[in-house]
PDB file of C-alpha atoms in Angstrom:
ATOM      1  CA  ARG O  19    -167.714 -47.267 -23.332  1.00 51.00           C
ATOM      2  CA  ILE O  20    -169.067 -48.997 -26.235  1.00 55.00           C
ATOM      3  CA  ALA O  21    -168.150 -52.574 -24.919  1.00 62.00           C
ATOM      4  CA  LEU O  22    -166.449 -53.477 -21.995  1.00 61.00           C
ATOM      5  CA  GLU O  23    -163.952 -55.274 -23.448  1.00 70.00           C
ATOM      6  CA  MET O  24    -162.737 -52.574 -25.524  1.00 81.00           C
ATOM      7  CA  GLU O  25    -160.600 -49.390 -24.185  1.00 86.00           C
ATOM      8  CA  ASP O  26    -161.038 -45.634 -25.460  1.00 88.00           C
ATOM      9  CA  ARG O  27    -157.431 -45.804 -26.960  1.00 87.00           C
ATOM     10  CA  HIS O  28    -158.567 -48.465 -29.379  1.00 89.00           C
ATOM     11  CA  TYR O  29    -161.217 -46.122 -30.864  1.00 93.00           C
ATOM     12  CA  ARG O  30    -159.284 -42.477 -30.373  1.00 95.00           C
ATOM     13  CA  GLU O  31    -156.163 -41.036 -29.198  1.00 94.00           C
ATOM     14  CA  MET O  32    -153.800 -38.032 -29.438  1.00 94.00           C
ATOM     15  CA  GLU O  33    -150.152 -38.174 -30.498  1.00 92.00           C
ATOM     16  CA  TYR O  34    -147.734 -35.302 -29.829  1.00 92.00           C
ATOM     17  CA  ALA O  35    -144.431 -34.523 -31.927  1.00 82.00           C
ATOM     18  CA  HIS O  36    -142.326 -31.665 -32.914  1.00 82.00           C
ATOM     19  CA  ASN O  37    -144.862 -30.364 -35.546  1.00 79.00           C
ATOM     20  CA  GLY O  38    -147.800 -30.195 -33.081  1.00 86.00           C
ATOM     21  CA  SER O  39    -150.400 -32.933 -31.953  1.00 95.00           C
ATOM     22  CA  THR O  40    -152.356 -35.582 -34.219  1.00 96.00           C
ATOM     23  CA  GLY O  41    -155.616 -36.556 -33.367  1.00 97.00           C
ATOM     24  CA  ARG O  42    -156.267 -40.612 -34.411  1.00 97.00           C
ATOM     25  CA  ILE O  43    -159.769 -41.603 -34.632  1.00 98.00           C
ATOM     26  CA  ARG O  44    -160.522 -45.217 -35.450  1.00 97.00           C
ATOM     27  CA  VAL O  45    -163.937 -45.437 -37.802  1.00 97.00           C
ATOM     28  CA  GLY O  46    -164.403 -49.046 -37.015  1.00 95.00           C
ATOM     29  CA  PHE O  47    -162.625 -52.517 -37.528  1.00 95.00           C
ATOM     30  CA  GLY O  48    -164.361 -54.103 -40.395  1.00 95.00           C
ATOM     31  CA  CYS O  49    -162.267 -54.692 -43.528  1.00 97.00           C
ATOM     32  CA  ASN O  50    -162.493 -55.964 -46.889  1.00 97.00           C
ATOM     33  CA  GLN O  51    -159.493 -57.961 -46.368  1.00 97.00           C
ATOM     34  CA  ASP O  52    -158.511 -60.295 -43.291  1.00 96.00           C
ATOM     35  CA  CYS O  53    -154.726 -60.049 -42.731  1.00 96.00           C
ATOM     36  CA  HIS O  54    -153.668 -63.144 -40.701  1.00 92.00           C
ATOM     37  CA  PHE O  55    -151.147 -60.583 -38.797  1.00 93.00           C
ATOM     38  CA  CYS O  56    -153.769 -58.167 -37.935  1.00 94.00           C
ATOM     39  CA  TRP O  57    -153.708 -57.127 -34.029  1.00 92.00           C
ATOM     40  CA  GLN O  58    -157.616 -56.351 -34.583  1.00 92.00           C
ATOM     41  CA  GLY O  59    -160.494 -58.226 -34.296  1.00 89.00           C
ATOM     42  CA  ARG O  60    -163.126 -57.850 -37.346  1.00 87.00           C
ATOM     43  CA  SER O  61    -165.883 -58.295 -34.884  1.00 86.00           C
ATOM     44  CA  TRP O  62    -164.816 -55.655 -32.601  1.00 90.00           C
ATOM     45  CA  PRO O  63    -167.473 -53.177 -32.202  1.00 90.00           C
ATOM     46  CA  LYS O  64    -168.054 -50.193 -34.422  1.00 90.00           C
ATOM     47  CA  PRO O  65    -168.784 -46.821 -32.648  1.00 90.00           C
ATOM     48  CA  PRO O  66    -171.957 -45.054 -33.429  1.00 94.00           C
ATOM     49  CA  ASP O  67    -171.610 -42.681 -36.455  1.00 97.00           C
ATOM     50  CA  GLU O  68    -172.651 -39.555 -34.324  1.00 96.00           C
ATOM     51  CA  LEU O  69    -169.963 -40.568 -31.909  1.00 95.00           C
ATOM     52  CA  ILE O  70    -167.097 -40.362 -34.332  1.00 97.00           C
ATOM     53  CA  PHE O  71    -168.226 -37.059 -35.303  1.00 98.00           C
ATOM     54  CA  GLN O  72    -168.425 -35.993 -31.864  1.00 97.00           C
ATOM     55  CA  TRP O  73    -164.936 -37.348 -31.295  1.00 97.00           C
ATOM     56  CA  LEU O  74    -163.547 -35.297 -34.344  1.00 98.00           C
ATOM     57  CA  ASP O  75    -165.216 -32.020 -33.053  1.00 98.00           C
ATOM     58  CA  GLU O  76    -163.538 -32.752 -29.356  1.00 97.00           C
ATOM     59  CA  LEU O  77    -160.378 -33.288 -30.861  1.00 97.00           C
ATOM     60  CA  ALA O  78    -160.388 -30.202 -33.138  1.00 97.00           C
ATOM     61  CA  ALA O  79    -161.282 -28.294 -29.981  1.00 97.00           C
ATOM     62  CA  SER O  80    -158.579 -29.256 -28.016  1.00 95.00           C
ATOM     63  CA  GLY O  81    -155.979 -27.746 -30.804  1.00 94.00           C
ATOM     64  CA  ILE O  82    -154.615 -30.786 -32.811  1.00 96.00           C
ATOM     65  CA  LYS O  83    -152.664 -29.721 -35.745  1.00 96.00           C
ATOM     66  CA  GLN O  84    -153.969 -33.024 -37.947  1.00 97.00           C
ATOM     67  CA  LEU O  85    -156.286 -35.826 -38.326  1.00 98.00           C
ATOM     68  CA  ALA O  86    -155.082 -39.209 -38.912  1.00 98.00           C
ATOM     69  CA  ILE O  87    -158.339 -41.725 -39.908  1.00 98.00           C
ATOM     70  CA  GLU O  88    -157.772 -45.445 -39.311  1.00 97.00           C
ATOM     71  CA  GLY O  89    -159.713 -48.714 -39.367  1.00 95.00           C
ATOM     72  CA  GLY O  90    -160.150 -51.464 -40.020  1.00 95.00           C
ATOM     73  CA  GLU O  91    -160.764 -50.162 -43.470  1.00 98.00           C
ATOM     74  CA  PRO O  92    -161.989 -46.625 -43.414  1.00 98.00           C
ATOM     75  CA  LEU O  93    -162.863 -46.520 -47.199  1.00 98.00           C
ATOM     76  CA  ILE O  94    -165.892 -49.121 -46.409  1.00 97.00           C
ATOM     77  CA  TRP O  95    -167.506 -46.399 -44.100  1.00 97.00           C
ATOM     78  CA  ARG O  96    -170.262 -44.369 -45.607  1.00 96.00           C
ATOM     79  CA  HIS O  97    -169.755 -41.324 -43.887  1.00 98.00           C
ATOM     80  CA  LEU O  98    -166.284 -41.106 -44.885  1.00 98.00           C
ATOM     81  CA  PRO O  99    -166.426 -38.330 -47.361  1.00 97.00           C
ATOM     82  CA  GLU O 100    -168.613 -36.223 -45.164  1.00 98.00           C
ATOM     83  CA  PHE O 101    -166.258 -37.038 -42.247  1.00 98.00           C
ATOM     84  CA  ILE O 102    -163.219 -35.729 -44.199  1.00 98.00           C
ATOM     85  CA  THR O 103    -164.861 -32.874 -45.539  1.00 98.00           C
ATOM     86  CA  ARG O 104    -165.939 -31.842 -41.858  1.00 98.00           C
ATOM     87  CA  ALA O 105    -162.334 -32.345 -40.875  1.00 98.00           C
ATOM     88  CA  SER O 106    -160.870 -30.355 -43.427  1.00 98.00           C
ATOM     89  CA  HIS O 107    -163.207 -27.599 -44.520  1.00 97.00           C
ATOM     90  CA  GLY O 108    -164.792 -27.172 -41.434  1.00 98.00           C
ATOM     91  CA  HIS O 109    -162.275 -27.569 -38.722  1.00 98.00           C
ATOM     92  CA  GLY O 110    -158.899 -26.782 -41.014  1.00 98.00           C
ATOM     93  CA  LEU O 111    -157.035 -29.721 -40.538  1.00 98.00           C
ATOM     94  CA  PRO O 112    -154.927 -31.626 -42.767  1.00 97.00           C
ATOM     95  CA  VAL O 113    -156.355 -35.283 -42.891  1.00 98.00           C
ATOM     96  CA  HIS O 114    -154.339 -38.394 -43.397  1.00 98.00           C
ATOM     97  CA  MET O 115    -155.615 -41.846 -43.495  1.00 98.00           C
ATOM     98  CA  ASN O 116    -154.446 -45.821 -43.018  1.00 98.00           C
ATOM     99  CA  THR O 117    -156.184 -47.797 -46.037  1.00 98.00           C
ATOM    100  CA  ASN O 118    -155.618 -50.527 -48.298  1.00 98.00           C
ATOM    101  CA  ALA O 119    -156.255 -48.473 -51.103  1.00 98.00           C
ATOM    102  CA  ILE O 120    -158.656 -51.222 -52.862  1.00 98.00           C
ATOM    103  CA  SER O 121    -161.777 -48.745 -53.423  1.00 97.00           C
ATOM    104  CA  LEU O 122    -159.423 -45.595 -54.745  1.00 98.00           C
ATOM    105  CA  GLY O 123    -159.016 -47.459 -57.940  1.00 97.00           C
ATOM    106  CA  GLN O 124    -162.850 -46.846 -58.899  1.00 97.00           C
ATOM    107  CA  PRO O 125    -163.211 -43.956 -61.639  1.00 97.00           C
ATOM    108  CA  GLY O 126    -163.368 -40.834 -59.796  1.00 97.00           C
ATOM    109  CA  VAL O 127    -163.027 -41.839 -56.182  1.00 98.00           C
ATOM    110  CA  ALA O 128    -159.431 -40.714 -55.355  1.00 98.00           C
ATOM    111  CA  GLU O 129    -160.139 -37.197 -56.858  1.00 98.00           C
ATOM    112  CA  ARG O 130    -163.306 -37.093 -54.780  1.00 97.00           C
ATOM    113  CA  TYR O 131    -161.371 -37.826 -51.676  1.00 98.00           C
ATOM    114  CA  LYS O 132    -158.623 -35.154 -52.554  1.00 98.00           C
ATOM    115  CA  ALA O 133    -161.326 -32.546 -53.115  1.00 97.00           C
ATOM    116  CA  ALA O 134    -162.707 -33.405 -49.524  1.00 97.00           C
ATOM    117  CA  GLY O 135    -159.481 -32.572 -48.043  1.00 98.00           C
ATOM    118  CA  LEU O 136    -157.568 -35.952 -48.035  1.00 98.00           C
ATOM    119  CA  VAL O 137    -153.988 -34.849 -48.113  1.00 98.00           C
ATOM    120  CA  SER O 138    -151.902 -38.308 -47.830  1.00 98.00           C
ATOM    121  CA  ILE O 139    -152.405 -41.958 -47.252  1.00 98.00           C
ATOM    122  CA  LEU O 140    -150.527 -44.674 -45.670  1.00 98.00           C
ATOM    123  CA  VAL O 141    -151.187 -48.021 -47.840  1.00 98.00           C
ATOM    124  CA  SER O 142    -151.010 -51.384 -46.663  1.00 98.00           C
ATOM    125  CA  PHE O 143    -148.973 -52.995 -49.512  1.00 98.00           C
ATOM    126  CA  HIS O 144    -147.011 -56.306 -48.350  1.00 98.00           C
ATOM    127  CA  ALA O 145    -145.983 -58.006 -51.788  1.00 97.00           C
ATOM    128  CA  ALA O 146    -145.323 -57.526 -55.084  1.00 97.00           C
ATOM    129  CA  ASP O 147    -146.433 -61.123 -56.017  1.00 96.00           C
ATOM    130  CA  ALA O 148    -150.022 -61.183 -55.998  1.00 97.00           C
ATOM    131  CA  GLU O 149    -150.412 -64.654 -54.632  1.00 96.00           C
ATOM    132  CA  VAL O 150    -148.072 -63.870 -51.568  1.00 97.00           C
ATOM    133  CA  SER O 151    -150.214 -60.651 -50.906  1.00 97.00           C
ATOM    134  CA  ASP O 152    -153.604 -62.547 -51.371  1.00 94.00           C
ATOM    135  CA  ARG O 153    -152.561 -65.233 -48.947  1.00 95.00           C
ATOM    136  CA  MET O 154    -151.214 -62.711 -46.174  1.00 96.00           C
ATOM    137  CA  THR O 155    -154.298 -60.699 -46.543  1.00 97.00           C
ATOM    138  CA  ARG O 156    -156.605 -63.502 -47.333  1.00 96.00           C
ATOM    139  CA  ALA O 157    -158.774 -61.794 -49.851  1.00 97.00           C
ATOM    140  CA  PRO O 158    -158.102 -63.137 -53.303  1.00 96.00           C
ATOM    141  CA  GLY O 159    -158.026 -60.693 -56.014  1.00 96.00           C
ATOM    142  CA  THR O 160    -157.283 -57.774 -53.992  1.00 97.00           C
ATOM    143  CA  HIS O 161    -153.698 -57.048 -54.834  1.00 97.00           C
ATOM    144  CA  LYS O 162    -154.711 -55.940 -58.163  1.00 97.00           C
ATOM    145  CA  ARG O 163    -157.068 -53.602 -56.805  1.00 98.00           C
ATOM    146  CA  THR O 164    -154.710 -52.032 -54.394  1.00 98.00           C
ATOM    147  CA  VAL O 165    -152.138 -51.633 -56.879  1.00 98.00           C
ATOM    148  CA  GLU O 166    -154.920 -49.754 -59.154  1.00 98.00           C
ATOM    149  CA  GLY O 167    -155.725 -47.885 -55.918  1.00 98.00           C
ATOM    150  CA  ILE O 168    -152.073 -46.662 -55.316  1.00 98.00           C
ATOM    151  CA  HIS O 169    -151.606 -45.709 -58.999  1.00 98.00           C
ATOM    152  CA  ALA O 170    -155.008 -43.645 -58.738  1.00 98.00           C
ATOM    153  CA  ALA O 171    -154.134 -41.982 -55.420  1.00 98.00           C
ATOM    154  CA  LEU O 172    -150.566 -40.781 -56.904  1.00 98.00           C
ATOM    155  CA  GLU O 173    -152.482 -39.613 -60.062  1.00 98.00           C
ATOM    156  CA  ALA O 174    -154.918 -37.770 -57.853  1.00 98.00           C
ATOM    157  CA  GLY O 175    -152.058 -35.910 -56.262  1.00 98.00           C
ATOM    158  CA  LEU O 176    -152.345 -37.441 -52.959  1.00 98.00           C
ATOM    159  CA  VAL O 177    -149.012 -37.763 -51.075  1.00 98.00           C
ATOM    160  CA  VAL O 178    -148.464 -41.943 -50.879  1.00 98.00           C
ATOM    161  CA  ILE O 179    -146.710 -43.862 -48.362  1.00 98.00           C
ATOM    162  CA  LEU O 180    -146.626 -47.520 -48.286  1.00 98.00           C
ATOM    163  CA  ASN O 181    -146.358 -49.917 -45.305  1.00 98.00           C
ATOM    164  CA  CYS O 182    -145.159 -53.391 -45.813  1.00 98.00           C
ATOM    165  CA  VAL O 183    -145.386 -55.810 -42.785  1.00 98.00           C
ATOM    166  CA  VAL O 184    -142.171 -58.157 -42.985  1.00 98.00           C
ATOM    167  CA  GLU O 185    -142.853 -61.687 -41.815  1.00 96.00           C
ATOM    168  CA  ARG O 186    -142.564 -65.346 -42.640  1.00 94.00           C
ATOM    169  CA  GLN O 187    -144.590 -65.287 -45.776  1.00 95.00           C
ATOM    170  CA  ASN O 188    -143.236 -62.335 -47.576  1.00 97.00           C
ATOM    171  CA  VAL O 189    -139.646 -61.900 -45.912  1.00 97.00           C
ATOM    172  CA  HIS O 190    -138.245 -63.781 -49.232  1.00 96.00           C
ATOM    173  CA  ASP O 191    -140.270 -61.284 -51.563  1.00 93.00           C
ATOM    174  CA  VAL O 192    -138.857 -58.080 -49.893  1.00 97.00           C
ATOM    175  CA  PRO O 193    -136.258 -57.348 -52.579  1.00 97.00           C
ATOM    176  CA  ASN O 194    -138.899 -57.780 -55.427  1.00 97.00           C
ATOM    177  CA  HIS O 195    -141.370 -55.602 -53.301  1.00 98.00           C
ATOM    178  CA  ALA O 196    -138.408 -52.774 -53.842  1.00 98.00           C
ATOM    179  CA  ARG O 197    -137.995 -53.276 -57.329  1.00 98.00           C
ATOM    180  CA  PHE O 198    -141.988 -53.253 -58.052  1.00 98.00           C
ATOM    181  CA  VAL O 199    -142.552 -50.175 -55.859  1.00 98.00           C
ATOM    182  CA  ARG O 200    -139.609 -48.337 -57.846  1.00 98.00           C
ATOM    183  CA  ASP O 201    -141.011 -49.466 -61.305  1.00 98.00           C
ATOM    184  CA  GLU O 202    -144.601 -48.984 -60.688  1.00 98.00           C
ATOM    185  CA  PHE O 203    -144.613 -46.339 -58.259  1.00 98.00           C
ATOM    186  CA  ILE O 204    -141.925 -44.144 -58.617  1.00 98.00           C
ATOM    187  CA  LEU O 205    -140.858 -44.533 -62.569  1.00 98.00           C
ATOM    188  CA  LYS O 206    -144.331 -44.229 -63.739  1.00 98.00           C
ATOM    189  CA  HIS O 207    -145.131 -41.143 -61.432  1.00 98.00           C
ATOM    190  CA  PRO O 208    -142.114 -38.851 -61.986  1.00 98.00           C
ATOM    191  CA  GLU O 209    -144.531 -35.847 -60.820  1.00 97.00           C
ATOM    192  CA  ASN O 210    -145.913 -37.217 -57.728  1.00 98.00           C
ATOM    193  CA  PRO O 211    -143.878 -40.363 -56.648  1.00 98.00           C
ATOM    194  CA  VAL O 212    -144.403 -42.579 -53.590  1.00 98.00           C
ATOM    195  CA  MET O 213    -142.907 -40.716 -50.799  1.00 98.00           C
ATOM    196  CA  MET O 214    -141.459 -43.588 -48.709  1.00 97.00           C
ATOM    197  CA  VAL O 215    -141.773 -47.218 -47.830  1.00 98.00           C
ATOM    198  CA  ASN O 216    -141.908 -48.283 -44.543  1.00 97.00           C
ATOM    199  CA  TYR O 217    -140.747 -52.034 -44.223  1.00 98.00           C
ATOM    200  CA  SER O 218    -142.130 -52.832 -40.574  1.00 96.00           C
ATOM    201  CA  GLN O 219    -142.466 -55.870 -38.298  1.00 94.00           C
ATOM    202  CA  PRO O 220    -145.858 -57.189 -36.956  1.00 91.00           C
ATOM    203  CA  GLY O 221    -147.447 -56.114 -33.780  1.00 90.00           C
ATOM    204  CA  PRO O 222    -149.376 -58.792 -31.830  1.00 90.00           C
ATOM    205  CA  TYR O 223    -151.148 -61.133 -33.923  1.00 92.00           C
ATOM    206  CA  TYR O 224    -154.965 -61.008 -32.908  1.00 90.00           C
ATOM    207  CA  GLU O 225    -155.574 -64.645 -33.733  1.00 90.00           C
ATOM    208  CA  LYS O 226    -152.831 -65.921 -31.390  1.00 84.00           C
ATOM    209  CA  GLU O 227    -152.439 -69.644 -33.515  1.00 84.00           C
TER     210      GLU O 227
END
């Protein structure tokens, strides 16, 4: 174990469904946002890089049919392009990632990850209103960058699913959120619109207060 207070399932697990097993690897808990409703602690220990790659090889050898990369925010991990390439081109696995998409709006980034083997992303997008979003994520200015990242991902041909955690601060914004998704991420991308939106309830809050 990396730390006594952590469990193995916090870092890696297998999930079974009708279409085969999915391997899930969490590459760390660091994030460029700090959502107050998150179930994780930002200071939880990150696994060593070589161990993350070892977990990938072990899961691939076990017969998983696809890989899901999670965090924290995976896009802040410097070895992510290499990791996706190894999973996709080395092991032949379709690669999915959970992300806030902030970094995908930078020129060429979404295309680079698509070329590495990334197939689909689940993007945390909790409000159409920037002020509400930035208050929930405790990261001022990042709403705009997430919107840019979603547009870039759609333009690059990635499959995009959105997840909106509905809680006290944004429940009033849900109708506006739906309209925003329609206008920005469906009507503006007729060749590759957002595939689905999850409106979900929050899990246990890490910060109990």
